[in-house]
Coordinates of C-alpha atoms in Angstrom, one line a residue:
M1 CA -22.8 58.6 -70.9
T2 CA -21.0 59.8 -73.1
L3 CA -17.3 58.7 -73.2
A4 CA -15.9 61.8 -71.6
A5 CA -18.3 61.3 -68.9
R6 CA -16.2 58.2 -68.0
P7 CA -12.9 58.5 -68.4
L8 CA -11.7 54.7 -67.5
V9 CA -8.7 53.8 -69.5
A10 CA -8.2 50.0 -69.8
I11 CA -4.0 49.3 -70.5
L12 CA -4.6 45.0 -72.0
R13 CA -0.6 45.0 -70.9
G14 CA 0.6 41.2 -72.3
V15 CA -2.9 40.5 -73.9
T16 CA -3.0 38.8 -76.7
P17 CA -4.8 39.4 -80.5
D18 CA -6.7 35.7 -79.9
E19 CA -8.6 37.0 -76.8
V20 CA -8.5 41.0 -77.3
G21 CA -11.7 40.7 -78.9
A22 CA -13.5 39.4 -76.4
I23 CA -11.9 40.7 -73.6
G24 CA -12.5 44.5 -75.3
E25 CA -16.1 43.3 -75.7
A26 CA -16.2 42.7 -72.0
L27 CA -15.4 46.4 -71.2
Y28 CA -17.1 47.7 -73.4
R29 CA -20.2 46.1 -72.0
A30 CA -19.2 46.9 -68.2
G31 CA -19.1 50.9 -69.5
I32 CA -15.7 50.8 -70.4
S33 CA -15.3 52.8 -73.7
W34 CA -11.4 53.8 -73.6
I35 CA -9.4 51.2 -74.1
E36 CA -5.5 50.9 -74.8
V37 CA -2.4 48.1 -75.9
P38 CA 0.6 49.3 -74.8
L39 CA 3.4 48.2 -77.6
N40 CA 5.3 45.7 -75.7
S41 CA 2.7 43.7 -75.3
P42 CA 2.5 40.3 -78.1
D43 CA 1.6 41.9 -81.9
P44 CA 0.2 44.6 -80.1
L45 CA -0.8 46.5 -83.7
D46 CA -2.6 43.4 -84.9
S47 CA -4.1 43.3 -81.4
I48 CA -5.5 47.2 -82.0
T49 CA -6.1 46.5 -85.1
K50 CA -8.8 43.8 -84.2
L51 CA -10.2 46.1 -81.9
V52 CA -10.6 48.8 -83.9
A53 CA -12.4 47.1 -86.6
R54 CA -14.8 44.9 -83.7
L55 CA -14.9 48.4 -81.5
G56 CA -13.8 51.5 -83.2
D57 CA -17.3 53.2 -84.0
K58 CA -18.0 53.0 -80.2
A59 CA -14.9 53.0 -78.5
V60 CA -11.9 55.0 -77.8
I61 CA -9.0 52.5 -79.3
G62 CA -5.5 53.2 -78.9
A63 CA -1.6 52.0 -78.0
G64 CA -0.2 52.9 -74.5
T65 CA 3.7 52.9 -74.4
V66 CA 4.4 55.1 -77.6
L67 CA 7.7 55.9 -77.6
T68 CA 8.6 57.4 -80.8
T69 CA 7.5 58.6 -83.7
D70 CA 7.5 55.5 -85.8
D71 CA 5.4 54.6 -83.3
V72 CA 2.7 57.2 -83.6
E73 CA 2.9 56.9 -87.4
A74 CA 2.5 52.6 -87.0
V75 CA -0.8 53.1 -84.6
A76 CA -2.2 55.7 -86.6
A77 CA -1.8 53.3 -90.0
T78 CA -4.5 51.0 -87.9
G79 CA -7.4 53.5 -87.5
A80 CA -6.2 54.0 -83.4
R81 CA -7.5 57.1 -82.0
L82 CA -5.8 57.2 -78.8
I83 CA -1.6 57.7 -78.0
V84 CA -0.7 57.1 -74.7
S85 CA 2.8 57.4 -73.3
P86 CA 5.3 56.7 -70.2
N87 CA 7.2 59.6 -71.0
M88 CA 6.6 63.3 -72.3
N89 CA 8.2 63.9 -76.0
A90 CA 7.2 66.6 -77.7
D91 CA 7.3 65.1 -81.0
V92 CA 5.6 62.4 -80.2
I93 CA 2.8 64.5 -79.1
R94 CA 2.7 66.8 -82.1
L95 CA 3.3 64.0 -84.8
T96 CA -0.1 62.3 -82.6
K97 CA -2.1 65.6 -82.7
A98 CA -0.8 66.3 -86.5
K99 CA -2.5 62.8 -87.4
G100 CA -6.1 63.9 -85.4
M101 CA -5.3 61.6 -82.6
I102 CA -5.5 61.9 -78.5
S103 CA -2.5 62.9 -77.0
L104 CA -2.2 61.3 -73.6
P105 CA 1.7 61.8 -72.6
G106 CA 3.2 61.1 -68.6
V107 CA 4.6 63.4 -66.7
F108 CA 5.8 63.3 -63.5
T109 CA 6.9 66.9 -62.8
A110 CA 5.8 70.7 -62.9
T111 CA 8.1 71.1 -65.7
E112 CA 7.0 68.0 -67.6
C113 CA 3.4 69.3 -67.0
F114 CA 3.7 72.6 -69.0
A115 CA 5.8 71.3 -71.7
A116 CA 3.1 68.8 -72.6
L117 CA 0.5 71.2 -72.8
D118 CA 2.8 73.6 -74.8
A119 CA 3.1 70.5 -77.3
G120 CA -0.7 70.3 -77.7
A121 CA -1.1 67.1 -75.0
D122 CA -5.4 66.6 -74.7
G123 CA -4.6 65.8 -71.2
L124 CA -2.1 64.2 -68.8
K125 CA -0.8 60.8 -67.9
F126 CA 0.8 61.1 -64.3
F127 CA 2.4 58.4 -64.2
P128 CA 3.3 56.4 -61.6
A129 CA 0.5 57.7 -59.7
E130 CA 1.2 55.7 -56.5
L131 CA 4.6 57.4 -56.4
I132 CA 3.2 61.2 -56.9
G133 CA 0.0 60.3 -54.6
P134 CA -3.0 62.1 -54.1
T135 CA -1.2 64.8 -51.8
G136 CA 1.4 65.6 -55.0
L137 CA -1.0 65.6 -57.6
K138 CA -3.2 68.4 -55.9
A139 CA -0.1 70.3 -55.4
L140 CA 0.6 70.5 -59.2
R141 CA -3.3 71.2 -60.2
A142 CA -2.2 73.4 -57.7
V143 CA -0.3 75.4 -60.7
L144 CA -1.7 74.2 -64.0
P145 CA -4.6 75.3 -65.8
P146 CA -7.9 74.7 -64.2
T147 CA -9.4 73.5 -67.5
T148 CA -6.2 70.9 -68.0
T149 CA -6.9 67.3 -67.7
A150 CA -5.6 64.6 -65.2
Y151 CA -5.2 61.4 -65.5
A152 CA -3.8 58.6 -62.7
V153 CA -2.2 55.8 -63.6
G154 CA 0.0 52.9 -61.9
G155 CA -1.7 51.4 -58.6
V156 CA -5.3 52.8 -58.8
S157 CA -8.2 50.6 -57.9
A158 CA -11.4 50.8 -57.3
E159 CA -10.9 51.5 -53.8
T160 CA -8.7 54.6 -54.0
I161 CA -10.6 56.0 -57.5
P162 CA -12.5 58.5 -54.5
T163 CA -9.0 59.5 -52.7
W164 CA -7.7 61.0 -56.6
L165 CA -10.9 62.3 -57.7
N166 CA -10.3 64.6 -54.2
A167 CA -7.2 65.4 -55.3
G168 CA -8.0 66.7 -58.6
A169 CA -7.7 63.3 -60.8
H170 CA -10.3 63.6 -63.7
G171 CA -9.8 60.1 -65.2
F172 CA -7.6 57.0 -64.8
G173 CA -5.8 54.3 -66.8
L174 CA -6.1 51.1 -64.9
G175 CA -4.2 48.2 -66.0
S176 CA -3.0 45.0 -63.3
S177 CA -6.5 46.0 -61.3
L178 CA -8.9 45.3 -64.6
Y179 CA -6.6 42.7 -67.0
K180 CA -3.3 40.7 -66.3
P181 CA -2.2 38.1 -68.8
G182 CA -4.3 34.6 -68.3
D183 CA -7.4 36.0 -66.0
S184 CA -10.4 34.6 -67.2
L185 CA -12.7 36.9 -69.2
P186 CA -15.6 36.5 -66.0
D187 CA -12.7 38.2 -63.7
V188 CA -12.0 40.9 -66.5
T189 CA -15.6 41.3 -66.4
A190 CA -16.3 41.6 -62.3
R191 CA -13.5 44.0 -62.4
A192 CA -14.4 46.1 -65.2
E193 CA -17.9 46.4 -63.3
A194 CA -16.3 46.8 -59.6
V195 CA -15.1 50.1 -61.4
V196 CA -17.4 51.8 -63.3
A197 CA -19.6 51.3 -60.0
A198 CA -16.9 53.3 -57.9
Y199 CA -15.9 55.9 -60.1
D200 CA -20.1 56.3 -60.7
E201 CA -20.6 56.8 -57.3
A202 CA -17.5 58.7 -56.4
I203 CA -19.1 61.1 -59.3
S204 CA -22.6 61.1 -57.5
G205 CA -20.6 62.0 -54.2
L206 CA -18.9 65.1 -55.7
A207 CA -21.7 66.2 -57.6
S208 CA -23.5 66.0 -54.5
G209 CA -21.0 67.7 -52.4
G210 CA -19.7 64.3 -51.0
L211 CA -16.0 65.0 -51.8
A212 CA -14.8 67.9 -51.8
S213 CA -14.9 70.6 -54.1
R214 CA -12.0 70.3 -57.1

């Protein structure tokens, strides 16, 4: 399966450089090929650099909680390819694209959605998804360009993936449902495998008409 075919982004908030390599490898083996380290984690650039060295040739590695253009510059220097933000900052989006990186800004309203797309965002991170809800996402998708890629982030779990796909989500950012500081490697692996299985099953159901057409 190609990276684009399974758009699941692992959010490793709080991960440390000492553990990030093993966790990243476990996620990749489970089938999750997009991994971000939020910049409010301990030594995040060190963790990102280690992930790029270990998985950068076969996975999409990047940073989350990217708030400023200085952050973008710092992340770009690691060789990472993905910039994820909790907010919509047009300058951050434009610099991300100028650096040849993937831009997934956080949005909540129609105004933010269209501003992010105008600035060149590759996809939209609907955050916090648990507040927007599937009904809210479905309403926003009705007015967005049909080619817009929507990621639901915040409160998404293996159990809710089918509901979000039915509402028009294409991908997901998964944080505490995959990893929390102190979690064991077997626990992270088991959760990742469950998420991948739920996503693949839901996509199969969508293709066969088991979910409502988007």
